[in-house]
């Protein structure tokens, strides 16, 4: 699990001053300790609160840069996300059903709850080291929508009738309850059977289920930025009779095997973007898993002709304003 590099004595600009390098495959929990104990010279740990505390513990001044370790933080052109597979989360039994209003409402029922707990989960794991984003693009990209842009909205912040779910003066608990009520509205509109007496759903419409799975690659533990988020959502859904199963495999290959086989329902992951945020690979309909000639990278099974056209239109010009 080590790659060895040796300086090229014949390099055209002169031989590198560092004669040898070793790049070692390392698990995330071991990255800070490797540098702190002198086993490694450089590492790139994720900036979680626990990681920053561990870095600070090696320095006399209790800071992330000090006598033993120095830390450089930078904006990451990428983001963590929660994915929903439209093919496996729909009302109906045909692939054509993935875009119906009922199917969209089913997925919005889940997405509304995931969205409302993002801030609390992010603060618990990252603190100030990461920000919540509303669109699927890093905030440090030139193409990221800004709050001042026309039409800018908080993700999944309207109910089934299109009305705002939240008000500016709501406390956290009020926001959580408002999101739950909105989620109930989406599930009802999707065709789920609601029992007024118990305040819970009792049956799913054809093609849908009362229990869905989300895969969180936290290596069997809880050290993952989305683990706590999924637990909050699991508890909220349980209160209305819908089960969210958190699959937390010790082997990360489980999630990738599911994605490649197109068997996942929901999952959590992260990815990096290019400087030019071309969305063809991840969001164009031709790249859904299993399609002829597909890259297999549209794991959400997003099929939308209007979005396809916008993606292709954007490819014809290097003009950022366009």
Short mmCIF file of C-alpha atoms in Angstrom, two decimals:
data_model
loop_
_atom_site.label_atom_id
_atom_site.label_comp_id
_atom_site.label_asym_id
_atom_site.label_seq_id
_atom_site.Cartn_x
_atom_site.Cartn_y
_atom_site.Cartn_z
CA UNK A 1 0.00 0.00 0.00
CA UNK A 2 2.96 2.30 -0.60
CA UNK A 3 4.02 3.95 -3.85
CA UNK A 4 7.72 4.84 -4.07
CA UNK A 5 9.05 7.78 -6.09
CA UNK A 6 12.69 8.47 -6.92
CA UNK A 7 13.92 11.82 -8.22
CA UNK A 8 14.70 11.86 -11.96
CA UNK A 9 18.34 12.93 -12.26
CA UNK A 10 17.77 13.81 -15.93
CA UNK A 11 14.71 16.01 -15.41
CA UNK A 12 14.90 18.92 -17.86
CA UNK A 13 14.79 21.62 -15.20
CA UNK A 14 17.21 19.82 -12.92
CA UNK A 15 16.84 16.97 -10.46
CA UNK A 16 14.34 17.55 -7.60
CA UNK A 17 15.99 18.38 -4.28
CA UNK A 18 13.91 15.72 -2.53
CA UNK A 19 15.43 12.46 -3.70
CA UNK A 20 12.75 10.01 -2.56
CA UNK A 21 9.05 10.10 -1.66
CA UNK A 22 6.62 7.53 -0.31
CA UNK A 23 2.87 7.90 -0.73
CA UNK A 24 1.10 5.60 1.72
CA UNK A 25 -2.55 4.53 1.69
CA UNK A 26 -3.92 5.53 5.10
CA UNK A 27 -7.31 5.31 6.80
CA UNK A 28 -8.93 8.63 7.72
CA UNK A 29 -8.71 8.13 11.54
CA UNK A 30 -4.91 7.55 11.28
CA UNK A 31 -3.96 10.59 9.18
CA UNK A 32 -3.34 13.10 11.98
CA UNK A 33 -1.48 10.66 14.22
CA UNK A 34 0.81 9.68 11.35
CA UNK A 35 2.08 13.25 11.06
CA UNK A 36 1.92 13.98 14.78
CA UNK A 37 4.13 11.03 15.67
CA UNK A 38 6.53 11.57 12.77
CA UNK A 39 5.53 8.52 10.75
CA UNK A 40 4.52 10.82 7.90
CA UNK A 41 5.43 14.35 6.85
CA UNK A 42 2.19 15.41 5.18
CA UNK A 43 -1.43 14.34 5.30
CA UNK A 44 -4.84 15.59 4.15
CA UNK A 45 -7.39 14.82 6.87
CA UNK A 46 -10.99 15.97 6.63
CA UNK A 47 -11.60 19.08 8.71
CA UNK A 48 -14.03 17.73 11.28
CA UNK A 49 -14.22 19.09 14.83
CA UNK A 50 -12.64 15.93 16.24
CA UNK A 51 -9.82 16.10 13.69
CA UNK A 52 -9.06 19.75 14.47
CA UNK A 53 -9.05 18.96 18.20
CA UNK A 54 -6.63 16.09 17.59
CA UNK A 55 -4.30 18.34 15.60
CA UNK A 56 -4.40 20.97 18.35
CA UNK A 57 -3.50 18.38 21.00
CA UNK A 58 -0.02 17.93 19.48
CA UNK A 59 0.82 21.64 19.72
CA UNK A 60 1.95 23.43 22.89
CA UNK A 61 -0.31 26.38 22.14
CA UNK A 62 -3.42 24.22 21.71
CA UNK A 63 -3.95 25.59 18.20
CA UNK A 64 -4.05 23.85 14.82
CA UNK A 65 -0.73 25.47 13.89
CA UNK A 66 2.05 25.34 16.45
CA UNK A 67 5.25 23.66 17.60
CA UNK A 68 4.61 20.21 16.09
CA UNK A 69 1.94 20.47 13.39
CA UNK A 70 1.04 23.17 10.90
CA UNK A 71 -2.35 23.25 9.21
CA UNK A 72 -3.37 24.86 5.94
CA UNK A 73 -7.11 25.05 5.26
CA UNK A 74 -8.55 25.59 1.81
CA UNK A 75 -11.91 25.72 0.09
CA UNK A 76 -12.79 22.41 -1.49
CA UNK A 77 -14.25 22.35 -5.00
CA UNK A 78 -16.60 19.55 -4.02
CA UNK A 79 -19.26 18.64 -1.48
CA UNK A 80 -20.94 15.89 0.48
CA UNK A 81 -24.43 14.94 -0.60
CA UNK A 82 -27.39 12.65 -0.02
CA UNK A 83 -28.60 10.82 -3.10
CA UNK A 84 -32.04 9.39 -3.85
CA UNK A 85 -32.41 6.87 -6.66
CA UNK A 86 -35.58 7.80 -8.57
CA UNK A 87 -35.84 4.36 -10.15
CA UNK A 88 -36.00 2.63 -6.76
CA UNK A 89 -38.06 5.30 -5.01
CA UNK A 90 -41.24 5.73 -7.02
CA UNK A 91 -44.97 5.15 -6.94
CA UNK A 92 -45.87 2.61 -9.59
CA UNK A 93 -44.04 -0.31 -11.14
CA UNK A 94 -42.87 1.08 -14.48
CA UNK A 95 -39.73 3.11 -15.22
CA UNK A 96 -42.06 5.68 -16.75
CA UNK A 97 -43.48 6.29 -13.27
CA UNK A 98 -40.29 7.89 -11.91
CA UNK A 99 -41.37 11.36 -13.06
CA UNK A 100 -45.01 11.35 -11.93
CA UNK A 101 -46.19 13.82 -9.31
CA UNK A 102 -46.81 10.96 -6.89
CA UNK A 103 -43.24 9.71 -7.25
CA UNK A 104 -41.81 13.20 -6.90
CA UNK A 105 -43.87 13.74 -3.75
CA UNK A 106 -42.60 10.46 -2.31
CA UNK A 107 -38.99 11.59 -2.71
CA UNK A 108 -39.75 15.12 -1.50
CA UNK A 109 -41.17 13.64 1.71
CA UNK A 110 -37.72 12.27 2.51
CA UNK A 111 -35.73 15.17 1.06
CA UNK A 112 -37.63 17.78 3.11
CA UNK A 113 -36.58 16.08 6.34
CA UNK A 114 -32.98 15.59 5.22
CA UNK A 115 -32.82 19.28 4.34
CA UNK A 116 -34.08 20.64 7.66
CA UNK A 117 -31.54 18.73 9.79
CA UNK A 118 -28.49 19.64 7.68
CA UNK A 119 -27.41 22.68 9.71
CA UNK A 120 -27.50 20.91 13.06
CA UNK A 121 -25.68 17.83 11.75
CA UNK A 122 -23.07 19.97 9.98
CA UNK A 123 -22.38 22.07 13.08
CA UNK A 124 -22.01 18.94 15.21
CA UNK A 125 -19.48 17.35 12.87
CA UNK A 126 -17.64 20.22 11.20
CA UNK A 127 -18.31 23.36 13.21
CA UNK A 128 -16.98 26.24 11.08
CA UNK A 129 -14.96 23.92 8.84
CA UNK A 130 -17.82 23.35 6.39
CA UNK A 131 -20.94 25.13 5.17
CA UNK A 132 -24.37 23.88 4.14
CA UNK A 133 -25.12 24.50 0.45
CA UNK A 134 -28.52 24.73 -1.24
CA UNK A 135 -27.53 23.66 -4.77
CA UNK A 136 -25.40 20.76 -5.97
CA UNK A 137 -22.24 22.79 -6.52
CA UNK A 138 -19.47 23.96 -4.20
CA UNK A 139 -19.79 27.54 -2.99
CA UNK A 140 -16.22 28.22 -4.09
CA UNK A 141 -17.13 27.57 -7.73
CA UNK A 142 -17.67 30.61 -9.98
CA UNK A 143 -20.96 29.02 -11.08
CA UNK A 144 -22.46 28.61 -7.59
CA UNK A 145 -25.84 30.38 -7.19
CA UNK A 146 -25.78 33.24 -4.71
CA UNK A 147 -28.50 34.27 -2.23
CA UNK A 148 -28.90 37.54 -4.13
CA UNK A 149 -29.67 35.74 -7.41
CA UNK A 150 -33.23 35.82 -8.69
CA UNK A 151 -35.10 32.64 -7.79
CA UNK A 152 -32.58 31.51 -5.16
CA UNK A 153 -34.25 29.24 -2.58
CA UNK A 154 -33.38 27.12 0.43
CA UNK A 155 -33.42 23.47 -0.62
CA UNK A 156 -36.80 21.75 -0.12
CA UNK A 157 -38.34 24.68 1.73
CA UNK A 158 -41.86 24.65 0.24
CA UNK A 159 -44.73 22.28 0.99
CA UNK A 160 -46.84 20.17 -1.37
CA UNK A 161 -48.96 23.22 -2.25
CA UNK A 162 -45.91 25.37 -2.99
CA UNK A 163 -46.17 27.44 0.18
CA UNK A 164 -43.08 28.30 2.29
CA UNK A 165 -42.54 25.82 5.12
CA UNK A 166 -40.55 28.16 7.36
CA UNK A 167 -40.65 31.69 8.67
CA UNK A 168 -37.62 33.75 9.61
CA UNK A 169 -38.46 33.80 13.35
CA UNK A 170 -38.82 30.02 13.80
CA UNK A 171 -36.69 28.30 16.45
CA UNK A 172 -35.03 24.99 15.56
CA UNK A 173 -37.73 22.80 17.08
CA UNK A 174 -40.41 24.75 15.26
CA UNK A 175 -38.54 24.24 11.98
CA UNK A 176 -38.24 20.51 12.61
CA UNK A 177 -41.97 20.21 13.33
CA UNK A 178 -42.86 22.32 10.29
CA UNK A 179 -40.70 20.08 8.08
CA UNK A 180 -42.37 16.97 9.52
CA UNK A 181 -45.82 18.36 8.77
CA UNK A 182 -44.73 19.22 5.23
CA UNK A 183 -43.30 15.72 4.85
CA UNK A 184 -46.64 14.25 5.91
CA UNK A 185 -48.30 16.34 3.21
CA UNK A 186 -45.93 14.98 0.55
CA UNK A 187 -46.47 11.37 1.60
CA UNK A 188 -50.24 11.83 1.58
CA UNK A 189 -50.03 13.31 -1.91
CA UNK A 190 -47.90 10.32 -2.95
CA UNK A 191 -50.77 8.01 -2.00
CA UNK A 192 -49.75 6.77 1.45
CA UNK A 193 -52.60 5.81 3.80
CA UNK A 194 -52.81 8.07 6.87
CA UNK A 195 -54.45 6.97 10.11
CA UNK A 196 -55.76 10.05 11.90
CA UNK A 197 -56.24 8.25 15.22
CA UNK A 198 -52.62 7.10 15.56
CA UNK A 199 -51.09 9.96 13.61
CA UNK A 200 -49.14 7.53 11.46
CA UNK A 201 -49.05 6.09 7.97
CA UNK A 202 -50.26 2.52 7.71
CA UNK A 203 -49.86 1.53 4.05
CA UNK A 204 -47.87 2.51 0.98
CA UNK A 205 -49.23 2.96 -2.55
CA UNK A 206 -48.37 0.43 -5.25
CA UNK A 207 -44.67 0.36 -6.03
CA UNK A 208 -43.72 2.32 -2.91
CA UNK A 209 -42.77 0.95 0.50
CA UNK A 210 -43.14 1.62 4.22
CA UNK A 211 -39.41 1.07 4.73
CA UNK A 212 -36.46 2.48 2.79
CA UNK A 213 -32.71 2.18 3.22
CA UNK A 214 -29.96 4.78 3.26
CA UNK A 215 -26.34 3.63 3.01
CA UNK A 216 -23.86 5.60 5.14
CA UNK A 217 -20.23 4.52 4.66
CA UNK A 218 -19.14 5.22 8.25
CA UNK A 219 -17.16 1.95 8.49
CA UNK A 220 -19.60 0.53 11.02
CA UNK A 221 -19.21 3.48 13.41
CA UNK A 222 -20.59 7.00 13.61
CA UNK A 223 -17.61 8.98 12.25
CA UNK A 224 -19.28 10.32 9.12
CA UNK A 225 -20.71 13.81 8.48
CA UNK A 226 -24.07 12.37 7.39
CA UNK A 227 -24.52 9.71 10.06
CA UNK A 228 -26.10 11.99 12.67
CA UNK A 229 -28.23 13.61 9.97
CA UNK A 230 -29.64 10.23 8.93
CA UNK A 231 -30.32 9.36 12.56
CA UNK A 232 -32.35 12.56 13.04
CA UNK A 233 -34.38 11.76 9.93
CA UNK A 234 -34.84 8.14 11.01
CA UNK A 235 -36.37 9.29 14.31
CA UNK A 236 -38.65 11.82 12.61
CA UNK A 237 -39.93 9.26 10.09
CA UNK A 238 -40.44 6.68 12.82
CA UNK A 239 -42.82 9.08 14.56
CA UNK A 240 -45.14 8.99 11.51
CA UNK A 241 -44.91 5.26 10.84
CA UNK A 242 -42.27 5.15 8.08
CA UNK A 243 -39.02 3.26 8.60
CA UNK A 244 -35.61 4.49 7.52
CA UNK A 245 -33.00 1.74 7.76
CA UNK A 246 -29.45 3.08 8.17
CA UNK A 247 -27.08 0.63 6.52
CA UNK A 248 -23.65 1.42 7.92
CA UNK A 249 -21.34 -1.21 6.40
CA UNK A 250 -17.83 -1.81 7.72
CA UNK A 251 -16.74 -2.38 4.11
CA UNK A 252 -17.08 0.74 1.94
CA UNK A 253 -17.29 -1.46 -1.15
CA UNK A 254 -20.88 -2.22 -0.16
CA UNK A 255 -22.03 1.25 -1.21
CA UNK A 256 -20.09 1.26 -4.47
CA UNK A 257 -21.31 -2.20 -5.40
CA UNK A 258 -24.89 -1.06 -4.77
CA UNK A 259 -24.41 2.11 -6.84
CA UNK A 260 -22.87 0.21 -9.74
CA UNK A 261 -25.63 -2.39 -9.62
CA UNK A 262 -28.30 0.33 -9.36
CA UNK A 263 -29.86 -1.33 -6.32
CA UNK A 264 -29.45 1.53 -3.82
CA UNK A 265 -32.42 3.58 -2.62
CA UNK A 266 -30.64 6.39 -0.76
CA UNK A 267 -26.96 6.89 -0.03
CA UNK A 268 -24.47 9.44 1.25
CA UNK A 269 -21.20 10.27 -0.48
CA UNK A 270 -19.05 13.15 -1.71
CA UNK A 271 -17.45 14.18 -4.97
CA UNK A 272 -15.15 16.78 -6.45
CA UNK A 273 -15.92 19.11 -9.34
CA UNK A 274 -13.80 20.52 -12.13
CA UNK A 275 -13.11 24.24 -12.55
CA UNK A 276 -15.58 24.10 -15.43
CA UNK A 277 -18.70 22.66 -13.77
CA UNK A 278 -19.93 20.57 -16.72
CA UNK A 279 -22.85 18.49 -15.44
CA UNK A 280 -23.04 16.08 -18.36
CA UNK A 281 -21.39 13.16 -16.61
CA UNK A 282 -23.40 13.31 -13.39
CA UNK A 283 -26.83 14.58 -14.44
CA UNK A 284 -27.46 13.93 -18.15
CA UNK A 285 -30.11 11.29 -18.80
CA UNK A 286 -27.77 9.32 -21.08
CA UNK A 287 -25.57 8.52 -18.10
CA UNK A 288 -28.10 6.76 -15.88
CA UNK A 289 -26.81 3.38 -14.73
CA UNK A 290 -27.44 0.70 -17.35
CA UNK A 291 -28.17 2.99 -20.31
CA UNK A 292 -26.37 2.13 -23.58
CA UNK A 293 -23.01 3.90 -23.70
CA UNK A 294 -23.55 5.35 -20.23
CA UNK A 295 -20.72 6.38 -17.93
CA UNK A 296 -22.92 4.99 -15.15
CA UNK A 297 -22.38 8.09 -13.03
CA UNK A 298 -25.99 9.37 -12.89
CA UNK A 299 -26.79 7.25 -9.84
CA UNK A 300 -29.85 9.33 -8.98
CA UNK A 301 -31.45 8.05 -12.20
CA UNK A 302 -32.36 11.64 -13.01
CA UNK A 303 -34.08 11.81 -16.39
CA UNK A 304 -35.18 15.28 -17.43
CA UNK A 305 -35.29 16.47 -21.05
CA UNK A 306 -35.21 20.16 -20.12
CA UNK A 307 -32.12 19.70 -17.94
CA UNK A 308 -30.48 17.63 -20.69
CA UNK A 309 -30.96 20.48 -23.15
CA UNK A 310 -29.62 23.09 -20.72
CA UNK A 311 -26.53 20.95 -20.09
CA UNK A 312 -25.87 20.65 -23.82
CA UNK A 313 -26.52 24.36 -24.41
CA UNK A 314 -24.02 25.27 -21.70
CA UNK A 315 -21.33 23.23 -23.46
CA UNK A 316 -21.30 25.41 -26.60
CA UNK A 317 -19.77 28.50 -24.97
CA UNK A 318 -16.84 29.30 -22.64
CA UNK A 319 -18.58 32.54 -21.61
CA UNK A 320 -19.32 32.26 -17.88
CA UNK A 321 -22.17 34.76 -18.04
CA UNK A 322 -23.86 32.65 -20.73
#
